[in-house]
CSV table of C-alpha atoms and ligand atoms in Angstrom, one decimal:
chain,number,residue,atom,x,y,z
V,298,MET,CA,-3.7,-5.6,-21.9
V,299,ALA,CA,-2.0,-4.1,-19.0
V,300,ILE,CA,-1.6,-4.7,-15.3
V,301,LEU,CA,-3.9,-3.0,-12.9
V,302,VAL,CA,-2.4,-1.4,-9.8
V,303,PHE,CA,-4.9,-0.6,-7.0
V,304,ASP,CA,-5.0,1.4,-3.8
V,305,SER,CA,-7.5,3.4,-1.8
V,306,GLY,CA,-5.6,6.6,-2.8
V,307,ILE,CA,-2.2,7.7,-3.8
V,308,GLY,CA,-0.3,5.0,-1.8
V,309,GLY,CA,0.0,2.5,-4.7
V,310,LEU,CA,1.8,5.2,-6.8
V,311,GLY,CA,4.9,4.3,-4.8
V,312,VAL,CA,4.7,0.8,-6.3
V,313,VAL,CA,4.1,2.3,-9.7
V,314,ALA,CA,7.3,4.4,-9.3
V,315,ALA,CA,9.2,1.3,-8.3
V,316,LEU,CA,7.8,-0.6,-11.3
V,317,ASN,CA,8.8,2.4,-13.6
V,318,ASP,CA,12.3,2.2,-12.3
V,319,LEU,CA,12.6,-1.6,-12.8
V,320,ALA,CA,10.6,-1.9,-16.0
V,321,PRO,CA,10.1,1.5,-17.7
V,322,GLY,CA,7.1,1.6,-20.1
V,323,LEU,CA,5.4,-1.4,-18.5
V,324,PRO,CA,1.7,-1.2,-19.6
V,325,LEU,CA,-0.2,-0.4,-16.5
V,326,THR,CA,-3.3,1.3,-15.3
V,327,TYR,CA,-3.8,2.7,-11.8
V,328,LEU,CA,-7.0,2.8,-9.8
V,329,ALA,CA,-7.4,4.9,-6.7
V,330,ASP,CA,-10.6,4.1,-4.8
V,331,ASN,CA,-10.4,7.5,-3.2
V,332,GLY,CA,-14.2,7.8,-3.1
V,333,PHE,CA,-14.0,5.3,-0.2
V,334,PHE,CA,-10.7,6.6,1.5
V,335,PRO,CA,-9.6,5.9,4.2
V,336,TYR,CA,-9.9,2.1,4.1
V,337,GLY,CA,-8.1,1.9,7.4
V,338,GLU,CA,-11.1,3.4,9.2
V,339,ARG,CA,-13.8,1.1,7.6
V,340,PRO,CA,-15.3,-1.9,9.3
V,341,ASP,CA,-14.2,-5.2,7.7
V,342,GLU,CA,-17.7,-6.3,6.9
V,343,ILE,CA,-18.2,-3.2,4.7
V,344,LEU,CA,-14.7,-3.1,3.3
V,345,LEU,CA,-14.5,-6.7,2.0
V,346,PRO,CA,-17.7,-6.6,-0.3
V,347,HIS,CA,-16.8,-3.1,-1.3
V,348,ILE,CA,-13.3,-4.1,-2.5
V,349,LEU,CA,-14.8,-7.1,-4.4
V,350,ASN,CA,-17.2,-4.8,-6.1
V,351,VAL,CA,-14.7,-2.1,-7.1
V,352,ILE,CA,-12.1,-4.6,-8.3
V,353,GLY,CA,-14.8,-6.5,-10.2
V,354,LYS,CA,-15.9,-3.2,-12.0
V,355,ALA,CA,-12.3,-2.3,-12.7
V,356,ILE,CA,-11.5,-5.8,-14.2
V,357,ALA,CA,-14.6,-5.6,-16.4
V,358,ARG,CA,-13.6,-2.1,-17.5
V,359,GLU,CA,-9.8,-2.5,-18.0
V,360,GLN,CA,-9.5,-6.3,-18.8
V,361,PRO,CA,-6.1,-6.5,-17.0
V,362,GLU,CA,-3.7,-9.4,-17.2
V,363,ALA,CA,-2.9,-9.2,-13.5
V,364,VAL,CA,-3.8,-7.1,-10.5
V,365,VAL,CA,-1.5,-5.6,-7.9
V,366,ILE,CA,-3.3,-4.8,-4.7
V,367,ALA,CA,-0.9,-2.1,-3.6
V,368,CYS,CA,-2.7,-1.5,-0.3
V,369,ASN,CA,-2.0,-3.4,2.9
V,370,THR,CA,-5.4,-2.8,4.3
V,371,ALA,CA,-7.1,-4.3,1.2
V,372,SER,CA,-4.5,-7.2,0.9
V,373,THR,CA,-4.8,-8.3,4.5
V,374,ILE,CA,-8.6,-8.7,4.2
V,375,ALA,CA,-9.4,-9.4,0.6
V,376,LEU,CA,-6.7,-11.3,-1.2
V,377,PRO,CA,-8.1,-14.9,-0.7
V,378,ALA,CA,-11.6,-13.7,-1.7
V,379,LEU,CA,-10.3,-11.9,-4.8
V,380,ARG,CA,-8.3,-14.9,-5.9
V,381,GLU,CA,-11.3,-17.0,-5.6
V,382,ALA,CA,-13.6,-14.6,-7.4
V,383,PHE,CA,-11.4,-13.7,-10.4
V,384,PRO,CA,-9.2,-16.0,-12.5
V,385,LEU,CA,-6.2,-13.6,-12.7
V,386,PRO,CA,-2.8,-13.4,-10.9
V,387,PHE,CA,-3.1,-11.1,-7.8
V,388,ILE,CA,0.0,-9.7,-6.2
V,389,GLY,CA,-0.6,-8.4,-2.7
V,390,CYS,CA,1.2,-6.2,-0.2
V,391,VAL,CA,1.8,-6.9,3.4
V,392,PRO,CA,3.7,-5.2,6.2
V,393,PRO,CA,7.4,-6.0,5.7
V,394,ILE,CA,7.9,-7.6,9.1
V,395,LYS,CA,10.4,-10.1,7.7
V,396,THR,CA,12.9,-7.5,6.4
V,397,ALA,CA,12.5,-5.4,9.6
V,398,ALA,CA,13.2,-8.4,11.8
V,399,ALA,CA,16.2,-9.4,9.6
V,400,THR,CA,17.9,-6.1,10.3
V,401,SER,CA,17.1,-5.5,13.9
V,402,LEU,CA,19.9,-5.9,16.4
V,403,THR,CA,17.9,-5.0,19.5
V,404,ARG,CA,15.2,-7.5,18.4
V,405,SER,CA,12.6,-4.8,19.1
V,406,ILE,CA,10.8,-3.7,16.0
V,407,GLY,CA,7.9,-1.4,15.2
V,408,VAL,CA,5.0,-1.6,12.7
V,409,LEU,CA,3.2,1.5,11.5
V,410,ALA,CA,0.0,0.8,9.6
V,411,THR,CA,-3.7,1.7,9.5
V,412,ALA,CA,-5.9,0.7,12.4
V,413,ALA,CA,-7.6,-2.0,10.2
V,414,THR,CA,-4.2,-3.7,9.3
V,415,VAL,CA,-3.0,-3.6,12.9
V,416,ARG,CA,-6.1,-5.4,14.2
V,417,ARG,CA,-6.1,-8.1,11.5
V,418,PRO,CA,-5.0,-11.7,12.5
V,419,TYR,CA,-2.9,-11.7,9.4
V,420,LEU,CA,-0.4,-9.3,11.1
V,421,ASN,CA,0.0,-11.8,14.0
V,422,SER,CA,0.6,-14.6,11.6
V,423,LEU,CA,3.4,-12.6,10.0
V,424,ILE,CA,4.9,-11.9,13.4
V,425,THR,CA,4.8,-15.5,14.4
V,426,ARG,CA,6.3,-16.6,11.1
V,427,PHE,CA,9.0,-14.0,10.6
V,428,ALA,CA,9.7,-12.3,13.9
V,429,PRO,CA,9.1,-15.0,16.6
V,430,ASP,CA,12.0,-13.8,18.7
V,431,CYS,CA,11.3,-10.0,18.4
V,432,ARG,CA,9.3,-7.7,20.6
V,433,VAL,CA,6.9,-6.2,18.0
V,434,LEU,CA,5.1,-2.9,18.8
V,435,ALA,CA,2.4,-2.0,16.3
V,436,LEU,CA,0.7,1.4,16.0
V,437,GLY,CA,-2.5,1.8,13.9
V,438,THR,CA,-3.3,5.4,13.0
V,439,PRO,CA,-5.5,7.2,10.5
V,440,ALA,CA,-3.3,10.3,10.6
V,441,LEU,CA,-0.4,9.1,8.5
V,442,ALA,CA,-2.3,8.1,5.3
V,443,LEU,CA,-4.1,11.4,5.4
V,444,LEU,CA,-0.7,13.3,5.8
V,445,ALA,CA,0.6,11.4,2.9
V,446,GLU,CA,-2.3,12.4,0.7
V,447,GLN,CA,-1.8,16.1,1.8
V,448,LYS,CA,2.0,16.0,1.2
V,449,PHE,CA,1.4,14.4,-2.3
V,450,ARG,CA,-0.7,17.5,-3.1
V,451,GLY,CA,2.1,19.9,-2.0
V,452,ALA,CA,1.4,20.5,1.7
V,453,GLN,CA,4.3,20.5,4.3
V,454,VAL,CA,3.6,17.9,6.9
V,455,ASP,CA,4.8,16.9,10.3
V,456,VAL,CA,4.7,13.2,11.2
V,457,SER,CA,6.1,13.4,14.8
V,458,ASP,CA,2.7,13.6,16.7
V,459,ALA,CA,1.4,10.6,14.7
V,460,VAL,CA,4.5,8.4,15.1
V,461,SER,CA,5.7,9.2,18.6
V,462,PRO,CA,3.2,7.0,20.5
V,463,LEU,CA,5.1,4.1,19.1
V,464,PHE,CA,8.2,5.2,21.0
V,465,THR,CA,6.3,6.0,24.2
V,466,GLN,CA,4.8,2.4,24.4
V,467,SER,CA,6.7,0.4,27.0
V,468,GLY,CA,9.8,-1.0,25.3
V,469,GLY,CA,9.5,1.4,22.4
V,470,GLU,CA,12.7,3.1,23.1
V,471,SER,CA,14.8,0.1,21.9
V,472,ILE,CA,13.1,-0.1,18.5
V,473,ASP,CA,15.8,-0.1,15.8
V,474,ALA,CA,13.7,-1.2,12.7
V,475,ILE,CA,10.2,-0.2,11.6
V,476,ALA,CA,8.0,-1.9,9.0
V,477,LEU,CA,5.8,0.5,7.0
V,478,GLY,CA,2.5,-1.4,6.7
V,479,CYS,CA,0.7,1.1,4.5
V,480,THR,CA,1.7,2.0,1.0
V,481,HIS,CA,0.8,5.7,1.6
V,482,TYR,CA,3.9,5.8,3.9
V,483,THR,CA,6.3,5.5,1.0
V,484,PHE,CA,5.6,9.2,0.5
V,485,LEU,CA,6.5,10.1,4.1
V,486,LEU,CA,9.8,8.3,4.2
V,487,PRO,CA,11.9,11.5,4.1
V,488,GLU,CA,9.9,12.8,7.2
V,489,PHE,CA,10.3,9.5,9.0
V,490,MET,CA,14.0,9.4,8.3
V,491,ALA,CA,14.5,13.0,9.4
V,492,MET,CA,12.7,12.2,12.6
V,493,ARG,CA,14.7,9.1,13.5
V,494,HIS,CA,17.7,8.5,11.3
V,495,ASP,CA,19.1,5.9,13.7
V,496,ILE,CA,16.2,3.6,12.8
V,497,SER,CA,15.9,1.5,9.6
V,498,TRP,CA,12.6,2.1,7.9
V,499,HIS,CA,11.3,-0.7,5.7
V,500,ASP,CA,9.1,0.3,2.8
V,501,PRO,CA,7.6,-2.6,0.7
V,502,ALA,CA,7.2,-0.6,-2.6
V,503,LEU,CA,10.3,-2.0,-4.2
V,504,PRO,CA,9.8,-5.7,-3.0
V,505,VAL,CA,6.2,-5.6,-4.3
V,506,ALA,CA,7.4,-4.2,-7.6
V,507,ARG,CA,10.0,-7.0,-7.9
V,508,GLN,CA,7.4,-9.7,-7.0
V,509,THR,CA,5.0,-8.2,-9.6
V,510,LEU,CA,7.6,-8.5,-12.3
V,511,LYS,CA,8.3,-12.1,-11.3
V,512,ILE,CA,4.7,-13.0,-11.4
V,513,ILE,CA,4.0,-11.3,-14.8
V,514,GLU,CA,7.1,-12.7,-16.4
V,515,SER,CA,5.2,-15.3,-18.3
V,516,LEU,CA,2.3,-13.0,-19.4
V,517,SER,CA,2.3,-11.3,-22.8
V,518,LEU,CA,1.5,-7.7,-22.1
V,519,SER,CA,0.8,-5.5,-25.2
V,520,GLU,CA,1.4,-1.8,-25.6
V,521,ALA,CA,-1.4,0.2,-23.8
V,522,PRO,CA,-1.9,3.8,-22.8
V,523,ARG,CA,-0.9,4.3,-19.2
V,524,THR,CA,-4.0,5.7,-17.4
V,525,ALA,CA,-5.2,6.4,-13.9
V,526,ARG,CA,-8.8,6.4,-12.7
V,527,CYS,CA,-10.3,7.4,-9.4
V,528,THR,CA,-13.6,6.6,-7.8
V,529,GLY,CA,-13.8,10.0,-6.2
V,530,GLU,CA,-12.0,13.3,-6.9
V,531,THR,CA,-9.7,13.2,-9.9
V,532,ILE,CA,-5.9,13.5,-9.2
V,533,ALA,CA,-4.5,16.5,-11.1
V,534,PRO,CA,-2.6,15.6,-14.3
V,535,HIS,CA,0.6,17.3,-13.1
V,536,LEU,CA,0.7,15.1,-10.1
V,537,LEU,CA,0.3,11.9,-12.2
V,538,ALA,CA,2.8,13.0,-14.9
V,539,PRO,CA,5.9,11.9,-12.9
V,540,PHE,CA,4.4,8.4,-12.8
V,541,ALA,CA,3.8,8.5,-16.6
V,542,LEU,CA,0.0,8.2,-16.0
V,543,ALA,CA,-2.8,10.2,-17.7
V,544,PRO,CA,-6.0,10.8,-15.8
V,545,MET,CA,-9.2,9.3,-17.2
V,546,ALA,CA,-12.9,9.6,-16.3
V,547,PRO,CA,-13.8,8.3,-12.9
V,548,LEU,CA,-14.7,4.6,-12.5
V,549,LYS,CA,-18.4,4.2,-11.6
V,550,THR,CA,-18.7,1.8,-8.7
V,551,GLU,CA,-22.6,1.7,-8.4
Z,121,DGL,N1,-2.7,2.6,1.4
Z,121,DGL,C1,-3.5,1.8,2.2
Z,121,DGL,C2,-2.6,0.7,2.9
Z,121,DGL,O1,-1.6,0.3,2.3
Z,121,DGL,C3,-4.3,2.4,3.3
Z,121,DGL,C4,-4.8,3.8,3.4
Z,121,DGL,C5,-6.2,3.9,3.8
Z,121,DGL,O2,-6.5,4.0,5.0
Z,121,DGL,O3,-7.1,4.0,2.9
Z,121,DGL,O4,-3.0,0.1,3.9
């Protein structure tokens, strides 16, 4: 009986790392739906039933006690449907507009996310709720999640071409806080900070891990092997070892 942490690729491993720091040894299993990556470029009407199917298969296979949707693109479209379909606690992940707005002095904040997350009405509702007095510039891009996947596998990456359109938008020059609305971007934080160290970059991995621990407090989790499954290409064991996860056979989604 473990918790299931889910993403379209390596992004949710940032949440796993934060969980490992806060609660070492927590029984968890990771699922990367990398056979369908990138979620951010998929149409909503295909993505929603796909996520319900994959999570359904994973729940049947792993019998988790709770599920962390460590993916903004999936959370912003599928959380209500998942909660309705499966009688388990679901913890989601949304762009940290609230913390970015709380730190901004210029009242001009940025959001970096996938194209799908940027076009979702959910983003507007977060802005209305948490940053009503801010100018919010959002950039949706497929490039950064891909760069994060490449960096994770050892490549040197340059984020400047992908990020700079945010600053060339009208008003972009006054941005002093950026909400990272895609879990993959946790792995690009050093590059973002090297590019603009005068900006506060807000990564939700730690808050999502804290929220997870709060929600699972009352559950009784038993010892379980910590495993990782993919729906596509397997992630090499040496890349999973720092997260205390062992690779298992792929999850069949058909
Ligand atoms: N990690 C995912 C997120 O948080 C998105 C990456 C993708 O496009 O699949 O939105």
